[in-house]
Amino acid sequence: MITLSILREEERKKILAASFRVLDETGVQVDHPAIFQKLGAAGCRGDEEKKRIFFPRGLVEEKLKLCPRSASFANRTGDIFLAEPGGPSVFWTGNALNFTRGKESRPITERDFAAFCQVVDALAHIQGVVGTNLSEYPPETRDFVGFRIMMENTTKHLRPCIYTPQGAAVIVEMAQEYLAMLGKDLQTCPIVSTGYTIVSPLHWTREGLEVYAQTAGYGLPAMINSECISGATSPVTLAGTLVLANAEALSGIVINQILEPGRPCIYNLGFSHVMDMKTAEPTTGAPENGLLAAAGAAFARDLNLPSASWTCSDSACVDSQSAFERAVVGLVQLLGGANIIWGAGNLEFTRAISLEQAVIDNEILAAAHRVKRGIEVSEETLALDLIQQMQSQAHYLTSDFTLKHYRRELATSNLVNRHRRSAWEKRGAKSLEEAAHAQVEKILKQPAGHRPDGPGLEKVRAIEKKWLRKILG
Amino acid sequence: MSYVEKLRTLVIEGGLAEAPGLTQEALQAGIDLREIIDHGLIAAMEVVGKKFSEGELYIPEMLLSAKTMQSSLNVLRPLIADKGIKAKATVVFGTVQGDVHDIGKNLVIMMMQGAGFEVHDLGTDVAPEKFYAAIQTHKPDLCCMSALLTTTQGAMGKTIKFLQEKGIRQAVKIMVGGAPITEDFSLSIGAHGYAPDAASAVEKAKKLLGIQ
């Protein structure tokens, strides 16, 4: 596997040393009184008036040792993905506000999100679905309603987007009940994971910390997200942003290890943006997004932790920009070694999702995975005997060797055009966007029986109804 | 080139170090205060704002121009008070209750100040009561609210309702903005205006207030 090295070891050490100084000397604002107290009891210095916690390096290093080096993510077909430093990468979708089709975009509805889950369920290179906004439900219910929609429409790993601490607790209840019907539990079958993002710079809100508190104690992997915006919430220099992002993520690690010693934590510096200095928008498809995420994955490897990132496009629709940004940034993040990469199907600075973009991303990811796998060199793959046997005859196509190796050596695609013009015209002369649209329509026409269902889902629906009644009256 | 023209050019080019001295010289030369402000400083920032919205200028350069303008205004401030010259508009501005994000708010405030608005920054996590108190204190023309999260955007409607209950809803124009905010949402909560991004916020505010 190819791993891209963004920073030299001595550069990473320098950055990390600066991060430890930020934690110890500048500190982090902690808005949760109970967690503030726990951090104080664990050995941090605190300034109650300013709600500031200062983390001694020794304490951070001690808590890092409690973190498992891997985290498990299960889907509902029985597969478990092990995220670990130096290990393989998977792609998930990303949360959003709007649903884009063509050049139009509208707030996401339940129906839109269900369709999105169904399409992603059919895409081999996207392994997890992330919850989104749902416009017809009140904000405080969108996380657990979204979780039910995900459960009904995909068997992939589920990462609900958490809007409130209560929502996190409801989702844990839903997942536990569902698994209990199958004789399983969250420890052994983590079909759901959670996480939260610090407000940069250096500010843990009460809500974020309460989400960690509500989901602690089940062995659920927690993603610790720093989401700096270089030039706005962090220094415009990427090195400076990494100093801050490391400090933020490390503070989240300490908090989670205090709440649940041994909790699997995913070290995520890869949600970082840079501010576009013309529009003031936080970019997601800029080259720097790739650099920051790849560097973040390298820090995670140094700390012996799994890593994550988010790749997206800033384009408002499915077009050449959305494809090239995903290809460049996604490839850099993948080669950088991020274990879980969000954003498949995302557009418009992560504000939108698109069915067609998800299909195109699936192809980009397949190609990117092929690049990452690199070139396998062995006595077998050198094919010296075959070359000597063929001499100057070009009969490789009919050889047994080709039949044996071509599927592994050559990436295939059902979407991109590899026909000559005449054949392409005969097949409808479809652009990539049109081919993706046709594939979306085909997936959505699959019979409803294909969708996941069962008695466990009835439990999930009942819990959803119970909480909707409680919250909405 | 006249003093006013020089000052205008200086602000456009971001000549921060020279601005106070040149402003002082203009005053000593007997240039009218209003002339300096309207045709020098504000005219410069209009050019800067136009260049920014057309993508010719980057934010750091725009902010440098705004700082240059402020450094000139600092020299003029005692005279402005003496002569009773008022700002183009007075604004109270805050991120709504439950939300601590403030990049967008801060950017729009700087742009508004550059356009000659007097802006009172209420900070983040601002309760409806605090918006009410600020409106009572500063008697603004415009009240701006910002939110980043879908879970906090509801606080905008609550704030407007609170102002309605206190009987001052119609005493001030209300403008909202932030990542999850849409035109439809702004109408549904009874805001007077909405700006989709920082670049268009000042123009929208001017339009709302009938300022040329």
XYZ file of C-alpha atoms in Angstrom:
685
model
C 0.000 0.000 0.000
C 1.231 3.448 -0.844
C 1.314 5.948 2.032
C 1.988 9.556 1.230
C 4.339 11.319 3.609
C 3.254 14.940 4.001
C 5.587 15.896 6.845
C 8.976 14.611 7.951
C 9.200 12.985 11.376
C 11.113 15.916 12.876
C 8.511 18.336 11.521
C 5.694 16.331 13.108
C 7.567 16.243 16.425
C 7.988 20.018 16.305
C 4.288 20.546 15.603
C 3.190 18.124 18.311
C 5.506 19.742 20.861
C 3.860 23.086 20.091
C 0.423 21.466 20.502
C 1.379 20.196 23.949
C 2.446 23.731 24.869
C -0.943 25.069 23.733
C -2.716 22.500 25.899
C -0.584 23.282 28.933
C -0.156 27.048 28.600
C -3.217 28.304 26.670
C -5.688 25.641 27.731
C -9.139 24.805 26.431
C -12.520 26.264 27.352
C -14.702 23.513 28.876
C -18.356 24.505 29.276
C -19.501 21.336 31.063
C -19.226 21.792 34.871
C -19.186 18.065 35.723
C -16.531 17.263 33.122
C -14.587 20.354 34.219
C -14.511 18.897 37.737
C -13.492 15.448 36.474
C -10.612 16.971 34.497
C -9.470 18.819 37.610
C -9.638 15.629 39.648
C -7.617 13.824 36.978
C -4.739 16.296 37.286
C -5.530 19.201 34.956
C -5.245 22.772 36.176
C -8.455 24.759 35.943
C -9.593 28.373 35.927
C -13.265 28.139 36.897
C -14.024 31.778 36.207
C -12.828 31.489 32.612
C -14.005 27.845 32.336
C -10.482 27.036 31.168
C -8.691 23.741 31.597
C -4.916 23.353 31.215
C -3.670 19.905 30.275
C -0.188 18.858 31.472
C 1.694 16.891 28.823
C 2.252 13.954 31.171
C -1.480 13.569 31.756
C -2.253 13.678 28.033
C 0.367 11.030 27.327
C -0.962 8.883 30.170
C -4.526 9.040 28.781
C -3.297 8.334 25.253
C -1.945 5.022 26.517
C -5.484 4.011 27.519
C -6.771 4.395 23.947
C -7.002 1.180 21.945
C -4.979 1.367 18.731
C -7.975 0.222 16.726
C -11.713 0.797 16.581
C -14.349 -1.568 15.161
C -17.221 -0.499 12.924
C -19.820 -3.102 12.059
C -22.381 -3.109 9.299
C -25.612 -5.126 9.335
C -24.446 -7.826 6.992
C -21.926 -9.102 9.532
C -18.748 -7.366 8.361
C -16.524 -5.512 10.774
C -14.066 -2.862 9.642
C -11.077 -2.409 11.907
C -9.735 1.135 11.752
C -6.119 1.212 12.873
C -2.957 3.184 12.156
C -1.360 1.987 8.946
C -4.470 -0.030 8.137
C -6.923 0.239 5.260
C -9.339 3.088 4.580
C -13.097 3.228 4.108
C -15.350 5.953 2.781
C -18.569 7.138 4.397
C -21.091 9.727 3.291
C -21.372 13.127 4.977
C -24.112 15.148 6.614
C -25.751 18.075 4.860
C -28.651 20.507 4.759
C -29.795 20.264 1.168
C -30.547 17.702 -1.518
C -29.166 18.565 -4.938
C -30.490 17.253 -8.243
C -29.243 18.849 -11.418
C -28.695 22.513 -10.673
C -31.558 22.671 -8.164
C -31.200 22.182 -4.438
C -33.797 21.986 -1.679
C -33.867 21.165 2.059
C -33.504 17.398 2.602
C -36.735 15.536 3.268
C -37.221 12.074 4.735
C -37.930 10.735 1.246
C -34.730 12.268 -0.135
C -32.616 10.810 2.635
C -34.235 7.383 2.282
C -33.392 7.432 -1.447
C -29.833 8.509 -0.657
C -29.416 5.608 1.792
C -30.808 3.159 -0.789
C -28.424 4.356 -3.473
C -25.418 4.249 -1.155
C -26.436 0.774 -0.007
C -25.826 -0.417 -3.565
C -22.390 1.210 -3.882
C -19.523 -1.106 -3.025
C -16.898 1.505 -2.206
C -18.940 3.483 0.319
C -19.040 1.623 3.616
C -20.862 3.939 5.989
C -23.809 6.328 5.976
C -23.779 9.553 7.953
C -27.009 11.160 9.187
C -28.216 14.473 7.806
C -30.584 17.287 8.435
C -34.266 16.465 7.822
C -36.280 19.544 7.023
C -39.747 18.310 7.992
C -38.735 17.319 11.524
C -37.894 19.695 14.406
C -34.101 20.033 14.870
C -34.066 18.275 18.253
C -35.522 15.086 16.707
C -33.563 14.917 13.453
C -30.736 12.742 14.768
C -32.836 9.805 15.958
C -35.453 10.101 13.195
C -32.575 10.068 10.724
C -31.167 6.989 12.433
C -34.459 5.152 11.894
C -34.440 6.138 8.215
C -30.886 4.857 7.887
C -31.818 1.579 9.601
C -34.696 1.098 7.171
C -32.765 1.822 4.007
C -29.197 0.640 4.318
C -27.184 -2.138 5.895
C -23.970 -0.085 5.928
C -22.352 1.139 9.141
C -24.419 3.967 10.631
C -23.017 7.229 11.898
C -25.946 9.417 12.912
C -25.361 13.132 12.975
C -25.941 14.052 16.611
C -27.907 17.259 17.215
C -28.573 16.987 20.965
C -27.259 14.882 23.873
C -30.787 13.490 24.251
C -30.742 12.421 20.605
C -27.505 10.524 21.243
C -29.125 8.677 24.154
C -32.188 7.772 22.040
C -29.960 6.395 19.282
C -28.053 4.229 21.760
C -31.415 2.925 23.021
C -32.561 2.159 19.458
C -29.327 0.377 18.559
C -29.304 -1.656 21.772
C -32.907 -2.779 21.299
C -32.271 -3.682 17.676
C -29.184 -5.725 18.529
C -30.881 -7.395 21.488
C -33.448 -8.851 19.073
C -30.512 -10.474 17.248
C -28.848 -11.640 20.473
C -26.010 -9.134 20.029
C -24.803 -5.990 21.774
C -23.002 -2.778 20.910
C -19.680 -3.963 22.341
C -19.413 -6.880 19.954
C -21.395 -5.444 17.069
C -20.909 -1.666 16.893
C -23.322 -0.906 14.048
C -23.404 2.690 15.184
C -20.682 5.139 16.142
C -20.645 8.671 17.375
C -18.517 11.766 17.642
C -18.527 15.489 18.065
C -16.585 18.512 16.935
C -14.853 21.037 19.144
C -15.604 24.677 18.334
C -12.326 26.071 17.101
C -10.349 27.597 18.557
C -10.091 25.515 21.726
C -13.675 25.501 22.998
C -15.664 22.421 24.037
C -19.340 23.325 24.321
C -21.640 21.808 26.904
C -23.641 20.038 24.148
C -20.613 18.392 22.586
C -19.296 17.149 25.898
C -22.717 15.913 26.962
C -22.896 13.847 23.746
C -19.623 12.176 24.743
C -20.962 11.659 28.271
C -24.274 10.196 27.048
C -22.565 7.719 24.730
C -19.798 6.655 27.140
C -19.830 3.244 28.748
C -20.876 1.130 25.768
C -17.520 0.711 24.063
C -18.830 2.807 21.173
C -16.089 4.362 19.058
C -15.952 8.136 19.477
C -14.670 10.349 16.728
C -12.838 13.379 18.123
C -13.121 16.083 15.505
C -11.122 19.244 15.185
C -12.570 21.429 12.451
C -10.290 24.437 12.179
C -10.690 26.957 9.409
C -7.201 28.138 8.479
C -7.189 31.903 8.356
C -10.404 32.248 10.354
C -10.461 30.046 13.459
C -6.823 28.988 13.253
C -3.589 30.399 11.813
C -3.566 30.742 8.033
C -0.358 28.707 7.927
C -1.130 25.009 7.673
C 1.558 24.210 10.265
C -0.114 26.595 12.718
C -3.498 25.046 12.032
C -2.032 21.614 12.766
C -0.629 22.868 16.080
C -4.121 23.998 17.086
C -5.939 20.979 15.624
C -3.674 18.525 17.472
C -4.267 20.375 20.736
C -8.034 20.253 20.179
C -8.132 16.562 19.307
C -5.822 15.623 22.180
C -8.064 17.466 24.642
C -11.007 15.407 23.349
C -9.013 12.202 23.799
C -8.302 13.054 27.451
C -11.971 13.891 28.093
C -13.185 10.639 26.542
C -10.649 8.528 28.407
C -11.778 10.103 31.658
C -15.435 9.395 30.811
C -14.723 5.832 29.674
C -11.193 4.497 30.147
C -10.271 2.427 27.109
C -12.920 3.932 24.844
C -11.885 3.598 21.183
C -11.169 7.096 19.876
C -10.649 8.209 16.305
C -8.164 11.028 15.963
C -9.642 13.376 13.431
C -7.779 16.415 12.171
C -9.200 15.876 8.703
C -12.374 17.966 9.011
C -10.202 21.091 8.806
C -10.842 23.728 6.174
C -9.070 26.743 4.807
C -10.999 29.958 4.396
C -11.399 31.097 0.828
C -10.119 34.640 1.011
C -12.478 35.884 -1.678
C -15.770 34.445 -0.479
C -15.130 33.767 3.232
C -16.368 30.207 2.710
C -14.634 27.283 4.448
C -13.341 25.172 1.584
C -13.682 21.408 1.388
C -12.309 20.721 -2.067
C -9.107 22.763 -1.937
C -5.685 21.114 -2.150
C -5.001 22.216 1.426
C -7.923 20.056 2.614
C -5.986 17.064 1.363
C -2.732 18.195 2.968
C -4.286 18.858 6.381
C -6.124 15.529 6.413
C -3.081 13.540 5.297
C -0.941 15.262 7.926
C -3.643 14.501 10.509
C -3.514 10.818 9.605
C 0.265 10.872 10.070
C -0.111 12.373 13.559
C -2.659 9.645 14.376
C -0.128 6.998 13.324
C 2.506 8.639 15.550
C 0.044 8.518 18.449
C -0.955 4.945 17.565
C -4.590 5.856 16.922
C -7.037 5.389 14.044
C -7.753 8.507 11.988
C -10.492 10.172 9.966
C -11.100 12.990 7.511
C -13.735 14.536 5.236
C -13.436 15.046 1.509
C -15.946 17.084 -0.417
C -16.338 19.515 -3.267
C -17.199 23.181 -3.141
C -19.148 22.917 -6.386
C -22.877 23.626 -6.195
C -23.783 20.801 -8.563
C -22.488 17.577 -10.056
C -19.973 18.736 -12.630
C -16.321 18.674 -13.577
C -15.389 20.692 -10.486
C -17.076 18.212 -8.162
C -15.260 15.347 -9.836
C -11.801 16.905 -9.952
C -11.929 18.204 -6.381
C -13.041 14.821 -5.070
C -10.391 13.056 -7.100
C -7.513 15.288 -6.017
C -8.429 15.785 -2.364
C -9.867 12.308 -1.870
C -6.786 10.688 -3.321
C -4.427 12.718 -1.138
C -6.480 11.828 1.963
C -6.539 8.168 1.008
C -2.832 8.044 0.220
C -2.200 9.979 3.428
C -3.655 7.026 5.296
C -6.852 8.387 6.844
C -8.840 5.337 7.973
C -12.378 6.724 7.719
C -13.014 9.325 5.048
C -16.346 11.136 5.123
C -18.003 12.979 2.300
C -19.044 10.534 -0.418
C -22.031 12.114 -2.166
C -21.404 15.524 -0.599
C -21.373 18.787 -2.519
C -21.279 22.517 -1.817
C -18.913 22.746 1.185
C -20.729 19.711 2.718
C -24.026 21.617 2.654
C -25.603 19.248 0.132
C -25.875 15.586 -0.813
C -26.502 14.234 -4.284
C -27.463 10.776 -5.482
C -25.517 11.188 -8.704
C -22.449 12.488 -6.905
C -22.540 9.419 -4.638
C -22.475 7.174 -7.707
C -19.618 9.125 -9.289
C -17.724 9.166 -6.004
C -18.058 5.411 -5.797
C -16.125 5.199 -9.071
C -13.539 7.764 -8.000
C -13.007 5.866 -4.766
C -12.579 2.588 -6.603
C -9.882 4.173 -8.758
C -8.270 5.844 -5.749
C -8.180 2.549 -3.846
C -6.454 0.983 -6.849
C -3.795 3.699 -6.806
C -3.283 3.210 -3.068
C -2.823 -0.524 -3.510
C 0.178 0.260 -5.687
C 2.159 -2.234 -7.723
C 2.640 -5.700 -6.303
C 6.103 -7.056 -7.034
C 6.694 -10.782 -6.557
C 8.219 -13.676 -8.484
C 4.698 -14.403 -9.720
C 3.827 -10.862 -10.829
C 7.165 -10.353 -12.599
C 5.887 -12.951 -15.084
C 9.362 -13.718 -16.349
C 8.464 -17.224 -17.536
C 5.524 -15.890 -19.505
C 7.583 -13.141 -21.157
C 10.191 -15.687 -22.179
C 7.522 -18.020 -23.469
C 5.772 -15.324 -25.534
C 8.982 -13.944 -27.023
C 7.682 -11.506 -29.671
C 4.140 -12.781 -29.847
C 1.385 -10.565 -28.370
C -0.777 -13.412 -27.136
C -0.945 -12.341 -23.528
C -4.720 -11.848 -23.706
C -5.374 -15.548 -24.199
C -2.921 -16.714 -21.554
C -4.042 -18.369 -18.326
C -1.859 -15.849 -16.538
C -4.109 -12.982 -17.661
C -7.240 -14.830 -16.618
C -5.701 -15.481 -13.224
C -4.495 -11.956 -12.505
C -6.532 -9.390 -14.408
C -9.294 -8.900 -11.849
C -6.825 -8.010 -9.137
C -4.436 -6.027 -11.298
C -6.902 -3.925 -13.276
C -9.578 -1.678 -11.804
C -12.846 -1.957 -13.693
C -15.673 0.520 -13.975
C -19.336 0.377 -14.903
C -19.677 4.114 -15.144
C -16.872 5.824 -17.009
C -16.783 5.605 -20.783
C -14.115 3.381 -22.267
C -15.831 2.903 -25.614
C -14.858 4.463 -28.904
C -17.115 7.262 -30.075
C -19.332 5.122 -32.329
C -20.017 2.608 -29.565
C -20.503 5.414 -27.041
C -23.072 7.036 -29.332
C -24.850 3.713 -29.816
C -25.138 3.375 -26.049
C -26.900 6.709 -25.716
C -23.932 9.132 -25.809
C -24.206 9.693 -22.076
C -21.976 12.116 -20.187
C -20.666 10.964 -16.809
C -23.474 12.847 -15.045
C -26.089 11.217 -17.282
C -24.614 7.773 -16.755
C -24.636 8.364 -13.008
C -28.256 9.481 -13.189
C -29.203 6.318 -15.077
C -27.455 4.214 -12.443
C -29.342 6.049 -9.676
C -32.671 5.363 -11.400
C -31.765 1.702 -11.802
C -30.894 1.324 -8.106
C -34.053 3.066 -6.963
C -36.203 0.768 -9.098
C -35.042 -2.275 -7.159
C -37.928 -4.100 -5.481
C -38.767 -2.955 -1.969
C -38.068 -6.476 -0.671
C -34.381 -5.733 -1.109
C -34.533 -3.152 1.680
C -33.443 -4.219 5.152
C -36.316 -4.950 7.524
C -37.243 -7.261 10.376
C -38.606 -7.340 13.919
C -35.676 -5.304 15.235
C -36.752 -2.394 13.065
C -40.224 -2.476 14.604
C -38.543 -1.874 17.966
C -36.593 1.028 16.485
C -39.774 2.587 15.086
C -41.541 2.195 18.435
C -38.704 3.971 20.251
C -38.775 6.750 17.675
C -42.518 7.226 18.163
C -42.142 7.207 21.956
C -39.517 9.953 21.852
C -41.316 12.008 19.236
C -44.368 11.994 21.543
C -42.215 12.942 24.542
C -40.473 15.791 22.753
C -43.300 17.143 20.621
C -46.166 16.354 22.986
C -4.430 65.333 -5.912
C -6.546 66.835 -3.126
C -6.304 65.690 0.493
C -9.657 63.893 0.150
C -8.532 62.106 -2.996
C -5.236 61.143 -1.331
C -7.073 59.792 1.686
C -9.462 57.849 -0.503
C -6.549 56.269 -2.374
C -4.750 55.544 0.878
C -7.758 53.661 2.298
C -8.249 51.699 -0.919
C -4.573 50.719 -0.930
C -4.480 49.988 2.800
C -1.922 52.621 3.839
C -2.548 52.074 7.535
C 0.619 53.745 8.846
C 0.121 56.957 6.879
C -3.623 57.423 7.363
C -3.658 59.203 10.762
C -0.986 61.701 9.654
C -2.717 62.464 6.374
C -6.052 62.878 8.151
C -4.441 65.345 10.545
C -2.944 67.259 7.627
C -6.328 67.419 5.895
C -7.905 68.871 9.016
C -5.109 71.418 9.397
C -5.614 72.399 5.761
C -9.216 73.242 6.653
C -10.934 70.415 4.787
C -14.519 69.959 5.914
C -15.042 67.019 8.242
C -18.079 65.744 6.357
C -16.123 65.937 3.106
C -13.319 63.794 4.580
C -15.750 61.193 5.885
C -18.174 60.968 2.969
C -15.940 61.540 -0.044
C -12.718 60.225 1.444
C -13.308 57.337 3.809
C -16.774 56.001 2.982
C -16.275 56.495 -0.760
C -13.044 54.496 -0.481
C -14.768 51.663 1.322
C -17.498 51.620 -1.317
C -14.810 51.024 -3.928
C -13.233 48.367 -1.726
C -16.610 46.681 -1.134
C -17.340 46.650 -4.859
C -13.943 45.183 -5.681
C -14.455 42.530 -3.005
C -17.911 41.541 -4.194
C -16.593 41.302 -7.756
C -13.824 38.960 -6.583
C -10.992 41.397 -7.351
C -9.963 41.811 -3.739
C -9.222 39.284 -1.004
C -10.565 39.547 2.540
C -7.242 40.400 4.257
C -6.740 43.364 1.907
C -10.326 44.472 2.491
C -9.800 44.275 6.246
C -6.604 46.299 5.927
C -8.606 49.006 4.142
C -11.203 48.877 6.938
C -8.441 49.233 9.557
C -6.981 52.151 7.617
C -10.374 53.819 7.613
C -10.750 53.227 11.353
C -7.319 54.729 12.044
C -8.401 57.837 10.179
C -11.740 57.902 12.001
C -9.916 57.703 15.332
C -8.313 61.045 14.496
C -11.679 62.501 13.497
C -13.722 61.023 16.367
C -13.455 63.965 18.829
C -14.590 66.366 16.085
C -17.381 64.015 14.986
C -18.762 64.123 18.543
C -18.391 67.898 18.743
C -20.220 68.485 15.476
C -22.932 65.934 16.213
C -22.254 63.954 13.035
C -24.019 60.629 13.156
C -23.115 57.271 11.676
C -24.936 56.139 8.543
C -26.793 53.627 10.657
C -26.615 52.072 14.085
C -26.648 48.301 14.397
C -26.793 45.790 17.242
C -25.409 42.419 16.251
C -25.162 39.059 17.984
C -24.989 35.293 17.548
C -28.224 33.921 18.968
C -28.722 32.019 22.198
C -27.108 28.571 22.346
C -24.655 29.273 19.540
C -21.008 30.213 20.037
C -19.932 30.553 16.411
C -18.965 34.035 15.373
C -16.761 34.107 12.278
C -19.568 35.208 9.987
C -20.818 37.765 12.478
C -17.370 39.278 12.949
C -16.787 39.500 9.221
C -20.085 41.240 8.558
C -19.452 43.646 11.453
C -16.125 44.682 9.929
C -17.780 45.202 6.575
C -20.559 47.260 8.118
C -18.073 49.418 10.006
C -16.274 49.950 6.742
C -19.522 51.188 5.240
C -19.868 53.816 7.973
C -22.227 51.921 10.290
C -21.852 52.092 14.058
C -22.029 48.471 15.200
C -22.544 47.245 18.767
C -21.271 43.683 18.956
C -23.248 41.710 21.555
C -21.019 38.633 21.169
C -22.190 35.024 21.048
C -24.903 33.034 22.844
C -27.022 36.188 23.092
C -30.343 35.724 24.889
C -33.500 37.501 23.634
C -33.405 39.638 26.784
C -29.927 40.853 25.873
C -31.010 41.796 22.337
C -33.954 43.657 23.874
C -31.731 45.503 26.347
C -29.270 46.475 23.598
C -32.076 47.816 21.421
C -33.377 49.863 24.346
C -29.896 51.228 25.047
C -28.570 51.951 21.557
C -31.814 52.669 19.662
C -30.411 51.000 16.539
C -31.803 51.142 13.029
C -30.967 47.489 12.507
C -30.746 44.374 14.653
C -28.693 41.535 13.117
C -28.753 37.930 14.275
C -26.431 35.120 13.249
C -26.593 31.315 13.747
C -24.502 28.442 12.421
C -26.443 25.455 13.699
C -29.838 24.074 12.737
C -30.447 23.484 16.431
C -29.915 27.160 17.265
C -31.571 28.861 14.308
C -34.888 28.519 16.172
C -33.550 31.042 18.701
C -33.882 33.729 16.011
C -37.652 33.267 15.883
C -37.812 33.204 19.680
C -35.891 36.483 19.851
C -38.172 38.157 17.333
C -41.206 36.896 19.275
C -39.714 38.288 22.479
C -39.194 41.686 20.868
C -42.793 41.550 19.650
C -44.026 40.819 23.173
C -41.975 43.726 24.495
C -43.578 45.994 21.914
C -40.407 47.011 20.088
C -40.613 44.609 17.155
C -41.456 47.416 14.732
C -38.955 49.899 16.194
C -36.039 48.255 14.443
C -35.376 46.359 11.226
C -34.275 42.781 11.761
C -31.810 40.970 9.527
C -30.677 37.336 9.875
C -27.958 35.173 8.382
C -25.798 32.077 8.857
C -25.108 28.733 7.203
C -28.540 27.069 7.702
C -30.599 30.250 7.174
C -32.657 30.644 4.010
C -34.896 33.343 2.616
C -37.957 31.198 3.388
C -36.849 30.679 6.962
C -36.235 34.396 7.459
C -39.739 35.160 6.211
C -41.266 32.433 8.371
C -39.882 33.973 11.569
C -40.809 37.516 10.591
C -37.366 38.952 9.861
C -37.224 41.925 7.535
C -34.225 40.714 5.635
C -31.721 37.951 5.066
C -28.244 37.874 3.574
C -26.876 34.590 2.218
C -23.239 35.567 2.749
C -20.985 38.196 4.275
C -20.290 39.884 0.954
C -23.944 40.742 0.349
C -24.868 41.626 3.934
C -23.944 45.314 3.776
C -25.831 45.860 0.532
C -28.869 44.131 1.974
C -28.668 46.241 5.139
C -28.453 49.437 3.107
C -31.437 48.379 1.053
C -33.447 47.577 4.152
C -32.626 50.949 5.691
C -33.045 52.939 2.495
C -29.416 54.095 2.512
C -27.806 54.985 -0.797
